mmCIF file of C-alpha atoms and ligand atoms in Angstrom:
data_model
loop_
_atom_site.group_PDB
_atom_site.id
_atom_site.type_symbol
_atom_site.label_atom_id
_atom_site.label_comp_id
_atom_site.label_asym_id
_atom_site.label_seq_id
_atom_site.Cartn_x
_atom_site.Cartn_y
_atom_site.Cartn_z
ATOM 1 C CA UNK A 3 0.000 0.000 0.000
ATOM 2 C CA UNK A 4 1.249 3.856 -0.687
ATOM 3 C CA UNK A 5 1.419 4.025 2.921
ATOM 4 C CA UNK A 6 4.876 1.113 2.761
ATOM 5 C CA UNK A 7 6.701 3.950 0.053
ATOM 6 C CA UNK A 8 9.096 6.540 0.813
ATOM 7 C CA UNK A 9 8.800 10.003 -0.985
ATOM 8 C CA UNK A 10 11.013 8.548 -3.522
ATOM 9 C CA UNK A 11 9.119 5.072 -3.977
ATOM 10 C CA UNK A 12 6.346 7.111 -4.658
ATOM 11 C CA UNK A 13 7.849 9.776 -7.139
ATOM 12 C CA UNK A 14 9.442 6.500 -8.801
ATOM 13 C CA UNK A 15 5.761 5.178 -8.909
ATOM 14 C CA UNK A 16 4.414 8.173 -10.304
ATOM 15 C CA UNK A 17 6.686 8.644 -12.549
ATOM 16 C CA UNK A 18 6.360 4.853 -13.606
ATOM 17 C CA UNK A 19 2.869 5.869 -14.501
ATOM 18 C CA UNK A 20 3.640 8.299 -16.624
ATOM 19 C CA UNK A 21 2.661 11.349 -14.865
ATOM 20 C CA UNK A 22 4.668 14.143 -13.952
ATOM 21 C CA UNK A 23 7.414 14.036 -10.887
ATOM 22 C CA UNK A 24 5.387 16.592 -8.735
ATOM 23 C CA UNK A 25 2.443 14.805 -8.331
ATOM 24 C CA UNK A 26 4.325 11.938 -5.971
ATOM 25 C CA UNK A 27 4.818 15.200 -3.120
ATOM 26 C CA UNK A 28 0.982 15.657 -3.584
ATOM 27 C CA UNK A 29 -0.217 11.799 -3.257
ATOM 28 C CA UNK A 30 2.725 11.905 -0.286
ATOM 29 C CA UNK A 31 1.228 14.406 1.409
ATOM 30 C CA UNK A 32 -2.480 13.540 1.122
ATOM 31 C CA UNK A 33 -1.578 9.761 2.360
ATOM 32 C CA UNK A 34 -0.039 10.815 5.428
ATOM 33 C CA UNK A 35 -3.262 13.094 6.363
ATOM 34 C CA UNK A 36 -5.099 9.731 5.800
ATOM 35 C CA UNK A 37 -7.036 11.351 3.489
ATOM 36 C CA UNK A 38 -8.914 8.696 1.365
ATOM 37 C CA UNK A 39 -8.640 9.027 -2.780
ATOM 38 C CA UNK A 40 -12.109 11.180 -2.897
ATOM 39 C CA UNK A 41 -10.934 13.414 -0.523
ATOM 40 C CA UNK A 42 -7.846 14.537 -2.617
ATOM 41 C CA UNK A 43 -8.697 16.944 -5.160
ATOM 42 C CA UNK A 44 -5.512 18.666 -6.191
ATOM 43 C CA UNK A 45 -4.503 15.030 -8.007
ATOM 44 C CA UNK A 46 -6.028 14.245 -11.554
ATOM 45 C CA UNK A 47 -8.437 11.622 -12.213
ATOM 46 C CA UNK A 48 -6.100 9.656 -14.312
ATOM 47 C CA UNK A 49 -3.486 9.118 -11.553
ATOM 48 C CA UNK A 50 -6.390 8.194 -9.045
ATOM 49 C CA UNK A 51 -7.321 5.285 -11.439
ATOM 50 C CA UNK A 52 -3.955 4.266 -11.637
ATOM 51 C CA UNK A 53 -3.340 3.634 -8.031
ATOM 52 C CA UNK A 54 -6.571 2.904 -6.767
ATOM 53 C CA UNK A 55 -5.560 -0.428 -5.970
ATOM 54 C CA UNK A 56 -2.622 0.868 -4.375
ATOM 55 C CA UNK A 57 -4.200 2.983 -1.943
ATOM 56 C CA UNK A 58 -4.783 2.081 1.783
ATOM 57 C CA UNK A 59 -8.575 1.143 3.328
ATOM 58 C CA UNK A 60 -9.095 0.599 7.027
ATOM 59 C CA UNK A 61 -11.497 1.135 9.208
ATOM 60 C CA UNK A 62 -11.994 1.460 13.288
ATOM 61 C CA UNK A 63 -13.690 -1.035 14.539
ATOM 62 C CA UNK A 64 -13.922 0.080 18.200
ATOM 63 C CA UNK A 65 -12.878 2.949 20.419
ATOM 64 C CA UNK A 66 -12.552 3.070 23.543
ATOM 65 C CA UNK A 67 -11.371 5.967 26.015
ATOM 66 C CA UNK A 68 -10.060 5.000 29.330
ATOM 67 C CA UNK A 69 -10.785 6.734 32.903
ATOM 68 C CA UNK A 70 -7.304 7.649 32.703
ATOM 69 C CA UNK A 71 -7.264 9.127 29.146
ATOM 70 C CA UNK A 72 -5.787 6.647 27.497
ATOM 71 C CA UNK A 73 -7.202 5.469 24.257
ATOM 72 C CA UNK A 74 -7.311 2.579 22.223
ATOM 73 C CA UNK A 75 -8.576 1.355 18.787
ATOM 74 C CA UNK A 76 -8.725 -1.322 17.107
ATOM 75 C CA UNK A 77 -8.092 -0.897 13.233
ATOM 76 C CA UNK A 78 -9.568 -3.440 10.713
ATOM 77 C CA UNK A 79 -7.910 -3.438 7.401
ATOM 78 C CA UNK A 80 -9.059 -4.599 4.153
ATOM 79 C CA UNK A 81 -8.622 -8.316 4.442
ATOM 80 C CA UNK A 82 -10.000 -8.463 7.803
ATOM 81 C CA UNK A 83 -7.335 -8.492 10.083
ATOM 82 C CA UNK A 84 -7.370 -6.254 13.380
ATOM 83 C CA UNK A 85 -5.030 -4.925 15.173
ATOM 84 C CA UNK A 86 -5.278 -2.619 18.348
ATOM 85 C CA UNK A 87 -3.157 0.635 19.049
ATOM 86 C CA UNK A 88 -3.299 2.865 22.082
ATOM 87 C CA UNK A 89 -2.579 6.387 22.589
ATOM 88 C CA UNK A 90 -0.807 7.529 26.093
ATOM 89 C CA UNK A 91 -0.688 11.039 27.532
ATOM 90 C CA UNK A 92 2.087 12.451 29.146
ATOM 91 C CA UNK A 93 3.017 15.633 30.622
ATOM 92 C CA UNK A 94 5.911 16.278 27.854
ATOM 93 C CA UNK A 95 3.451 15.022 25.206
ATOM 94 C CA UNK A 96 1.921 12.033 23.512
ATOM 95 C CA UNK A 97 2.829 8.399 23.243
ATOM 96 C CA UNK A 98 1.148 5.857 20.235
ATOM 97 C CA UNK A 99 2.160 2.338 21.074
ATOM 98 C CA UNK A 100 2.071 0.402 17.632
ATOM 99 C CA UNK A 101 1.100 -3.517 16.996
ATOM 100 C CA UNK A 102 3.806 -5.005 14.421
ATOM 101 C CA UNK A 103 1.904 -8.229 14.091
ATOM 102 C CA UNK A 104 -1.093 -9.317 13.578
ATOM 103 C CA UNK A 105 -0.848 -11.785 16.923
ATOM 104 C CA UNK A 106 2.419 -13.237 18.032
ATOM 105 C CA UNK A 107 3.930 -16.640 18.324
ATOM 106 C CA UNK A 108 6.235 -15.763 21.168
ATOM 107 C CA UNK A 109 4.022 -18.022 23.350
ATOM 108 C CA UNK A 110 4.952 -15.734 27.191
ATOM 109 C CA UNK A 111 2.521 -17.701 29.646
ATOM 110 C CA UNK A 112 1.466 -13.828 30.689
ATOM 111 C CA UNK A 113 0.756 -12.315 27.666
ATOM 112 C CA UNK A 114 -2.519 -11.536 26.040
ATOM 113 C CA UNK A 115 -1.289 -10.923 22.266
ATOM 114 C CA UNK A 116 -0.263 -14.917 21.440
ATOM 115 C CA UNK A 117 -3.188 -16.606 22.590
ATOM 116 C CA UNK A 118 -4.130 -17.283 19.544
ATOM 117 C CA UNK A 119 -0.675 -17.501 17.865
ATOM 118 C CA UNK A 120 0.445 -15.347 14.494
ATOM 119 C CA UNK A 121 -1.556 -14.518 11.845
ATOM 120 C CA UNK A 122 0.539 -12.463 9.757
ATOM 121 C CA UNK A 123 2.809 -9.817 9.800
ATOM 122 C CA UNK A 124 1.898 -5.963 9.815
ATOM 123 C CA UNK A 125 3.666 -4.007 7.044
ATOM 124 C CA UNK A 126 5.204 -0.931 7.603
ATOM 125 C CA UNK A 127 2.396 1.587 6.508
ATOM 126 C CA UNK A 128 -0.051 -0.643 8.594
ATOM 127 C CA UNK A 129 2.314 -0.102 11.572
ATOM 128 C CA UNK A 130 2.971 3.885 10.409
ATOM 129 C CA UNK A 131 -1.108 4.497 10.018
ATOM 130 C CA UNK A 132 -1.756 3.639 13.625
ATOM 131 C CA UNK A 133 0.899 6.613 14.458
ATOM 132 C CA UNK A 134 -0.774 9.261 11.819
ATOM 133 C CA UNK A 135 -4.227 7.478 12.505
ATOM 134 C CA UNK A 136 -3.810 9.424 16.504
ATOM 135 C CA UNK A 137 -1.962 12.023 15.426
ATOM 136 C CA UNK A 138 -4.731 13.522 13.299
ATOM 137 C CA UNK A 139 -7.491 12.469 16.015
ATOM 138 C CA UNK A 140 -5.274 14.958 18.212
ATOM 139 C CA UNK A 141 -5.551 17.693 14.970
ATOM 140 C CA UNK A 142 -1.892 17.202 14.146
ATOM 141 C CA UNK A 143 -0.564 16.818 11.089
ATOM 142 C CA UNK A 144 2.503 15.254 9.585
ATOM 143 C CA UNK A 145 3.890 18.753 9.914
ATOM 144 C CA UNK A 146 3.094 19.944 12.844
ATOM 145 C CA UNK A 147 2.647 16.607 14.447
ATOM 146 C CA UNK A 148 1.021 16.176 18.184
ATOM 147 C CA UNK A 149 2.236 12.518 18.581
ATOM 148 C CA UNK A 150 5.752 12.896 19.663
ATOM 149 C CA UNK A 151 6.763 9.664 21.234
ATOM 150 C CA UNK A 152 6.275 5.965 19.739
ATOM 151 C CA UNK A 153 6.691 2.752 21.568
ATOM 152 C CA UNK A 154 6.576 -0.647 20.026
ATOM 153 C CA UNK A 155 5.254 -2.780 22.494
ATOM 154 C CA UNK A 156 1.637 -3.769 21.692
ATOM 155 C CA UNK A 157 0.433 -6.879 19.712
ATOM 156 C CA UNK A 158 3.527 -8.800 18.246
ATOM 157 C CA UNK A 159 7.554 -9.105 18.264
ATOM 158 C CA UNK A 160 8.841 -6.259 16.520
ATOM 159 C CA UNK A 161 11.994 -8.304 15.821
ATOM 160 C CA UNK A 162 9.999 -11.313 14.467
ATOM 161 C CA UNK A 163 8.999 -8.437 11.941
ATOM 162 C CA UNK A 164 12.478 -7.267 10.664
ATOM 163 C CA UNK A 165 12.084 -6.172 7.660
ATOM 164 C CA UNK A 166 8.891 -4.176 8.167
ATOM 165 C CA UNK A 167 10.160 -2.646 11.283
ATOM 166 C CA UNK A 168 12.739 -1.353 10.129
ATOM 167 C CA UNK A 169 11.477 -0.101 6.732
ATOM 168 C CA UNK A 170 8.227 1.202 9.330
ATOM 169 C CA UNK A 171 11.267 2.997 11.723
ATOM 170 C CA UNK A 172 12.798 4.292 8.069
ATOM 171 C CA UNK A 173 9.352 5.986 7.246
ATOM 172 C CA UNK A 174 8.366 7.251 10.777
ATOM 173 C CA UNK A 175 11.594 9.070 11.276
ATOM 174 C CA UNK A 176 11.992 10.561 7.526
ATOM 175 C CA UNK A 177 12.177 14.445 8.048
ATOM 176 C CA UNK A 178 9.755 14.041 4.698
ATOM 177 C CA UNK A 179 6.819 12.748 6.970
ATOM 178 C CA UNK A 180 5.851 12.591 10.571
ATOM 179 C CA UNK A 181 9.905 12.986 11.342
ATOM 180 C CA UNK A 182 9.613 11.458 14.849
ATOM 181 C CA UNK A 183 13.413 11.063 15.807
ATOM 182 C CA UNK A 184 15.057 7.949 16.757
ATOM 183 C CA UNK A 185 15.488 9.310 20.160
ATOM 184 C CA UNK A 186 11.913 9.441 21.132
ATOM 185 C CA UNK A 187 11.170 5.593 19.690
ATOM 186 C CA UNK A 188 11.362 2.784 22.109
ATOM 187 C CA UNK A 189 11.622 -1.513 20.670
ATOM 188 C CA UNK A 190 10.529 -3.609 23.125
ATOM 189 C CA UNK A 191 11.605 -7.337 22.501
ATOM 190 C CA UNK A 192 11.431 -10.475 23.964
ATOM 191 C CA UNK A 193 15.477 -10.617 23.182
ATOM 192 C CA UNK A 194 15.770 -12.345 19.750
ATOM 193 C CA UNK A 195 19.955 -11.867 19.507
ATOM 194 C CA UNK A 196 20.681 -11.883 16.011
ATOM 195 C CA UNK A 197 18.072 -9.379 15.230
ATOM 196 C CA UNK A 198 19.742 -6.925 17.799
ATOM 197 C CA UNK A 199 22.948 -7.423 16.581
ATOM 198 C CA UNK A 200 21.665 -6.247 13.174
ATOM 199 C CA UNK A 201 19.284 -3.755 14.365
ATOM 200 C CA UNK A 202 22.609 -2.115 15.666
ATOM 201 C CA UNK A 203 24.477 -2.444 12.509
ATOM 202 C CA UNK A 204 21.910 -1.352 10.739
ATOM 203 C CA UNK A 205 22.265 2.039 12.417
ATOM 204 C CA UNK A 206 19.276 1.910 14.239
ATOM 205 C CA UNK A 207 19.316 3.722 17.547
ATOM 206 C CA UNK A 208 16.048 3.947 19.141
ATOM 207 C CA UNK A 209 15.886 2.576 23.174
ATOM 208 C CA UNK A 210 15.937 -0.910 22.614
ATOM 209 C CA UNK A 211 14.186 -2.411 26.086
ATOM 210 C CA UNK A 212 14.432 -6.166 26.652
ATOM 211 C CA UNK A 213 11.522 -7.992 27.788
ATOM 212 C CA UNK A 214 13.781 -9.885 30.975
ATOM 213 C CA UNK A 215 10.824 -10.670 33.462
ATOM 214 C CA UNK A 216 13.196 -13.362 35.129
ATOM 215 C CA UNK A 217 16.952 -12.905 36.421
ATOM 216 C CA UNK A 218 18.069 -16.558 35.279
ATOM 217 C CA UNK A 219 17.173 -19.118 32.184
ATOM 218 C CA UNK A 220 15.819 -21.740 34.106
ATOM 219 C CA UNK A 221 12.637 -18.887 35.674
ATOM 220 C CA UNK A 222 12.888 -17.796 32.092
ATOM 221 C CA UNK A 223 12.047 -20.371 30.308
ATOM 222 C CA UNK A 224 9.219 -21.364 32.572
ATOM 223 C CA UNK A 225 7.487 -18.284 31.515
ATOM 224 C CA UNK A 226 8.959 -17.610 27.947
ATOM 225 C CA UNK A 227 9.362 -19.965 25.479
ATOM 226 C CA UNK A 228 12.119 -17.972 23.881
ATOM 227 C CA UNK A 229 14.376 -18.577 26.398
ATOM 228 C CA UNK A 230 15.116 -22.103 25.372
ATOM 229 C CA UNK A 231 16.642 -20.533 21.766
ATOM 230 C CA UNK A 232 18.884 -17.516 23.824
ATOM 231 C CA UNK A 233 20.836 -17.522 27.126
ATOM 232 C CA UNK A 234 20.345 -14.522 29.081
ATOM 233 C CA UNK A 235 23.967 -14.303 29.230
ATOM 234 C CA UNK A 236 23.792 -14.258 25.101
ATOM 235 C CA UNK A 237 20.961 -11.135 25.550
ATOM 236 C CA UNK A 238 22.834 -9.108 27.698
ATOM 237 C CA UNK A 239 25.816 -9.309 25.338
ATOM 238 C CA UNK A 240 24.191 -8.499 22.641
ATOM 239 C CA UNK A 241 22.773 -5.585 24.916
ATOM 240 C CA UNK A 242 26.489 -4.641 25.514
ATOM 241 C CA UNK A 243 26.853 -4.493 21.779
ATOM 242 C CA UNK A 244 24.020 -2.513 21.175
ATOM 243 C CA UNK A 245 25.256 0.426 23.693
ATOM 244 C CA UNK A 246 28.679 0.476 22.327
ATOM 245 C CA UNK A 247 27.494 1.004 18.760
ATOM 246 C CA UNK A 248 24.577 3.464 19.828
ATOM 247 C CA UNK A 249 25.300 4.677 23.044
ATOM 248 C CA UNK A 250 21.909 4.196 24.072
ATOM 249 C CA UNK A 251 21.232 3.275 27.547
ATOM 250 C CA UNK A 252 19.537 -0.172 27.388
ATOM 251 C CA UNK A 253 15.906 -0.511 29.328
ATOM 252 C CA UNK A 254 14.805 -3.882 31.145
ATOM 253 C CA UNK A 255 10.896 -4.387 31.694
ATOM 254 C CA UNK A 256 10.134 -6.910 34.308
ATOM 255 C CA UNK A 257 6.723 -7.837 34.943
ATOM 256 C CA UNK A 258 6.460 -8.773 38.575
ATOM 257 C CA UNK A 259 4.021 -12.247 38.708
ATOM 258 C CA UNK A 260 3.585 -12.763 42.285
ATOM 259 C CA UNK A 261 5.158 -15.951 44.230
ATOM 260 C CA UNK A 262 6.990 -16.349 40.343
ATOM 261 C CA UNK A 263 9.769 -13.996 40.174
ATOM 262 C CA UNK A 264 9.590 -11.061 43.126
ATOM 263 C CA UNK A 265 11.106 -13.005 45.871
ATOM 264 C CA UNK A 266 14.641 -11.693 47.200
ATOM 265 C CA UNK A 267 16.518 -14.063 45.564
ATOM 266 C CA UNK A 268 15.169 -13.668 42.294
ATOM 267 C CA UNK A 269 15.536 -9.257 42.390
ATOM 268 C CA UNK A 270 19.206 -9.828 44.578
ATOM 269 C CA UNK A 271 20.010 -11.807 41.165
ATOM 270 C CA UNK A 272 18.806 -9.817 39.102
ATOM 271 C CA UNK A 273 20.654 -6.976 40.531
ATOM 272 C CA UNK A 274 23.464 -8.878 40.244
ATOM 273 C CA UNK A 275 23.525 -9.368 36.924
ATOM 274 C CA UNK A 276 22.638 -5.950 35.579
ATOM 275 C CA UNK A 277 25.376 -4.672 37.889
ATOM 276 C CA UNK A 278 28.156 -2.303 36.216
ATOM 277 C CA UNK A 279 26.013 -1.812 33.469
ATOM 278 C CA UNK A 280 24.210 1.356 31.594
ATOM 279 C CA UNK A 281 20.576 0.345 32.048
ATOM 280 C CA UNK A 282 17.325 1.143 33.492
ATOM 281 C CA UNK A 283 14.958 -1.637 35.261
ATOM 282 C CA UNK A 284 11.116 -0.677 34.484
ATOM 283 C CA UNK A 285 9.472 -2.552 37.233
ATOM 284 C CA UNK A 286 5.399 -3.229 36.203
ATOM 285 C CA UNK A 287 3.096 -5.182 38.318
ATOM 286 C CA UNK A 288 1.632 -7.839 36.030
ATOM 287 C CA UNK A 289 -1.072 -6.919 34.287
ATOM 288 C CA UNK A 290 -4.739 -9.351 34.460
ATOM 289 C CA UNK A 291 -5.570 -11.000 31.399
ATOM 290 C CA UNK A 292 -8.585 -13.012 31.750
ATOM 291 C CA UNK A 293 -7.235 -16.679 30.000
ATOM 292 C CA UNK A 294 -3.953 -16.484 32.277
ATOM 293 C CA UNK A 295 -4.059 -17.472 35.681
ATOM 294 C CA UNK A 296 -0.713 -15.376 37.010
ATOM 295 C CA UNK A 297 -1.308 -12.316 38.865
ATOM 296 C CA UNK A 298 0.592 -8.796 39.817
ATOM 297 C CA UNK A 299 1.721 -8.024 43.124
ATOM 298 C CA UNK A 300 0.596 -5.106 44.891
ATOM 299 C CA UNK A 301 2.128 -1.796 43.577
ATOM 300 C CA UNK A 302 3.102 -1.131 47.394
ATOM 301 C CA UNK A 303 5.679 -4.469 46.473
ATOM 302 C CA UNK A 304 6.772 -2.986 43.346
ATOM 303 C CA UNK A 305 8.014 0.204 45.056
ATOM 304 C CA UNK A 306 9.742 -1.702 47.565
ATOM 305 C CA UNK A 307 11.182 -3.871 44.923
ATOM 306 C CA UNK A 308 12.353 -0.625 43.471
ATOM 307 C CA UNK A 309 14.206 -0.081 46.267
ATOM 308 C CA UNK A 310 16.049 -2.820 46.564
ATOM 309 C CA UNK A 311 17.529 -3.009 43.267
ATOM 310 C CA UNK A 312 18.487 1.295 43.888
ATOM 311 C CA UNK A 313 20.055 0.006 47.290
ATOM 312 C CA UNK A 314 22.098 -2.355 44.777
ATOM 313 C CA UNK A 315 23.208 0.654 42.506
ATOM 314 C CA UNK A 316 20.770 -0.325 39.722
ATOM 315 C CA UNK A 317 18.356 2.348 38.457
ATOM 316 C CA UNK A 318 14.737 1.156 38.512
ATOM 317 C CA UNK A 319 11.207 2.682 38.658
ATOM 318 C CA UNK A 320 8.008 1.301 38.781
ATOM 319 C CA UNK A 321 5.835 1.888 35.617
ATOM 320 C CA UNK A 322 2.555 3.980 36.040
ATOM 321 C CA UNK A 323 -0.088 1.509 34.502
ATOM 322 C CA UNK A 324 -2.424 3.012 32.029
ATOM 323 C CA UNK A 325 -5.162 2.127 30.298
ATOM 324 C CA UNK A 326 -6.018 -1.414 32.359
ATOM 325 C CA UNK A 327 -9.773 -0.737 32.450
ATOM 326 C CA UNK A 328 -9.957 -0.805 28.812
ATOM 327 C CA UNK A 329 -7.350 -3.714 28.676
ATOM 328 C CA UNK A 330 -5.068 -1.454 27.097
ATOM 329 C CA UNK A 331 -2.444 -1.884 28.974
ATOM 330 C CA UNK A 332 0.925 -3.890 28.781
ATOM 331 C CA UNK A 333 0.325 -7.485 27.865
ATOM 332 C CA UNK A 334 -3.466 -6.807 27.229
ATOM 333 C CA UNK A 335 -3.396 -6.362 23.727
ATOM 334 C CA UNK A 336 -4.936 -8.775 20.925
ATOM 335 C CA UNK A 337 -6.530 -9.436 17.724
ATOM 336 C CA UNK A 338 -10.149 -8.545 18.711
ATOM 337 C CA UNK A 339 -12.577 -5.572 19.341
ATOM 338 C CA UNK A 340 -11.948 -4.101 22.837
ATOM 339 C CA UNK A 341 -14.597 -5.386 25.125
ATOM 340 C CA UNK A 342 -15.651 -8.264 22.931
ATOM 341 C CA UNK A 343 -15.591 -11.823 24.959
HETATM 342 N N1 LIG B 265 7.004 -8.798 21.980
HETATM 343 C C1 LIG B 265 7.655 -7.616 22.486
HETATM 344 C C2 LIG B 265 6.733 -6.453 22.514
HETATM 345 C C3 LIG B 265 5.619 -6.541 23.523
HETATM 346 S S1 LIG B 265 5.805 -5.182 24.540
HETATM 347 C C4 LIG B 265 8.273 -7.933 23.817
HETATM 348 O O1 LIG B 265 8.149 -9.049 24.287
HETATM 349 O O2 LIG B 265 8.948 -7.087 24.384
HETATM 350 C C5 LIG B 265 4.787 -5.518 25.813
HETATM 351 C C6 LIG B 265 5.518 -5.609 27.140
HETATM 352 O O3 LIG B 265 4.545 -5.977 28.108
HETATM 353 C C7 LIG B 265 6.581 -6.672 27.155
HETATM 354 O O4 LIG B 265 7.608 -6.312 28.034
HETATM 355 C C8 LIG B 265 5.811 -7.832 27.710
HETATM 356 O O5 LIG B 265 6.629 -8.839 28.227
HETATM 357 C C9 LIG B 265 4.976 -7.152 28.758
HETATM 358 N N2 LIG B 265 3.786 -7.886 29.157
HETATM 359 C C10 LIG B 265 3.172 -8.873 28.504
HETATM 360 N N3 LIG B 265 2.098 -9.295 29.190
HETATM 361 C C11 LIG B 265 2.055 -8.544 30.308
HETATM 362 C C12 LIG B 265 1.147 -8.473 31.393
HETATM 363 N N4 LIG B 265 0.094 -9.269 31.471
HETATM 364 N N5 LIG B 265 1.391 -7.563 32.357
HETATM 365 C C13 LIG B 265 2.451 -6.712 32.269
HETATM 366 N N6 LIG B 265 3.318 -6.719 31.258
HETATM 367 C C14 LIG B 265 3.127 -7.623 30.294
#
């Protein structure tokens, strides 16, 4: 879909077409306003015809606002397949947290988005519409945009997406467009290693967070399957590589599952094996999902959890947790209309 091309795909498109060079800026433009084909009237007919077929359809199946402000969608596109996105406010501004699958096939025992598995991929315009689709809800435009932070951490594994991510990281950050820099972009992944070795050589310097949840592979793999492929010990290296080549300070989420991994040995481990390194620990008491039977401990825990691992020298906070009531929160998201059973 036009939404997948770069100014430059789309000028070589246009120009493919046989119509003249300027008209790609135009057809550029209009796409990232989501405007649909009807409502651009500065292209000609012709050119409409030609990429009809080309052009983007989705709809929003469900909206839902949160008593906290967060929102969520859920965005069906043309062949059916839905996907939900959620928009965070913040004091210095707001966050869109992007699906980059349709599903997952990570298999975490505490995760809402792969209970039924993968169904396919999201390409990168699928994955950059969900950004411009709550940036114009806020009035913004690509120009003057109003979404100024992205996070990839709803439905999928960003890394099990490579190729799309990357081209979708390409696109979001291309002073052309929505020109959201690298610096406000956080990947959240479950720690495939090869992939973070490349996203690194590929020049790729957003916050890369690591999905850790336990401080050793045999807690790990209990509770995420991908812990049988990679070693923590393999992660964390790859982790090292990552801040030499980018100098960005790695992030650690760990979902605290009562009785599973909060006891003192587990966070004294933990601490020790973080220790001496540039990284932040984002501490988040588990969040419900109805099929799982796990549960969160008490924020009152997470704080003092918190503390130990300062005490230890390693810099951790405890996530604010948005958007639950609407199961739009971490772990919540999946393939289905909010509120449907
Ligand atoms: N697949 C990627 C992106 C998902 S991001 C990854 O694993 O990182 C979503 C974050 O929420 C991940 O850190 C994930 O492990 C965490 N998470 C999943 N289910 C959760 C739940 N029920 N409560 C709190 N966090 C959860």
């Amino acid at each position: 879909m036009i939404l997948d091309k770069s100014l430059s795909e789309i000028q070589d498109l246009v120009q493919s077409l046989g119509e003249q060079k300027y008209r790609a800026k135009q057809l550029y433009e209009a796409s990232l306003q989501l405007k649909n084909l009807n409502e651009i009237s500065n292209l000609p007919k012709s050119l409409k015809e030609k990429i009809a077929e080309e052009y983007f359809s989705y709809e929003i199946a469900s909206h839902q606002v949160s008593k906290d402000g967060t929102q969520k969608v859920a965005i069906r596109f043309a062949d059916g397949s839905l996907v939900e996105s959620v928009l965070l406010s913040y004091k210095y501004g707001y966050t869109v947290c992007v699906s980059t699958q349709v599903g997952c096939r990570m298999g975490c025992k505490f995760c809402a988005s792969t209970l039924n598995g993968l169904e396919r991929n999201l390409s990168a315009g699928e994955i950059l519409l969900q950004v411009l689709y709550f940036n114009k809800l806020l009035g913004g435009t690509h120009k003057e945009r109003k979404v100024t932070n992205v996070v990839l951490m709803g439905c999928g594994e960003p890394l099990d997406n490579y190729e799309n991510v990357t081209k979708f990281l390409r696109l979001v950050t291309s002073p052309d467009g929505i020109n959201i820099s690298m610096r406000n972009i956080s990947l959240s992944t479950c720690g495939l290693v090869p992939k973070i070795y490349q996203l690194a050589d590929d020049g790729f310097s957003v916050t890369l967070t690591i999905s850790l949840h336990a401080p050793n592979d045999e807690l790990r793999k209990t509770i995420m399957p991908i812990a049988n492929a990679y070693k923590i010990e393999e992660i964390l290296k790859a982790c090292d590589y990552y801040f030499e080549k980018t100098g960005r300070r790695i992030c650690f989420e760990y979902s605290l599952i009562e009785g599973v991994n909060n006891t003192d040995d587990c966070i004294f481990e933990l601490a020790r094996i973080l220790k001496g390194r540039s990284c932040h620990v984002n501490l988040i008491p588990l969040n419900s999902v109805k099929e799982k039977h796990l549960i969160g401990v008490t924020r009152k825990n997470a704080y003092r959890i918190a503390e130990k691992l300062q005490e230890k020298g390693i810099s951790a906070t405890v996530r604010r947790s948005l958007g639950e009531d609407i199961d739009g929160a971490c772990g919540q998201l999946r393939n289905r209309i909010g509120g449907a059973k």
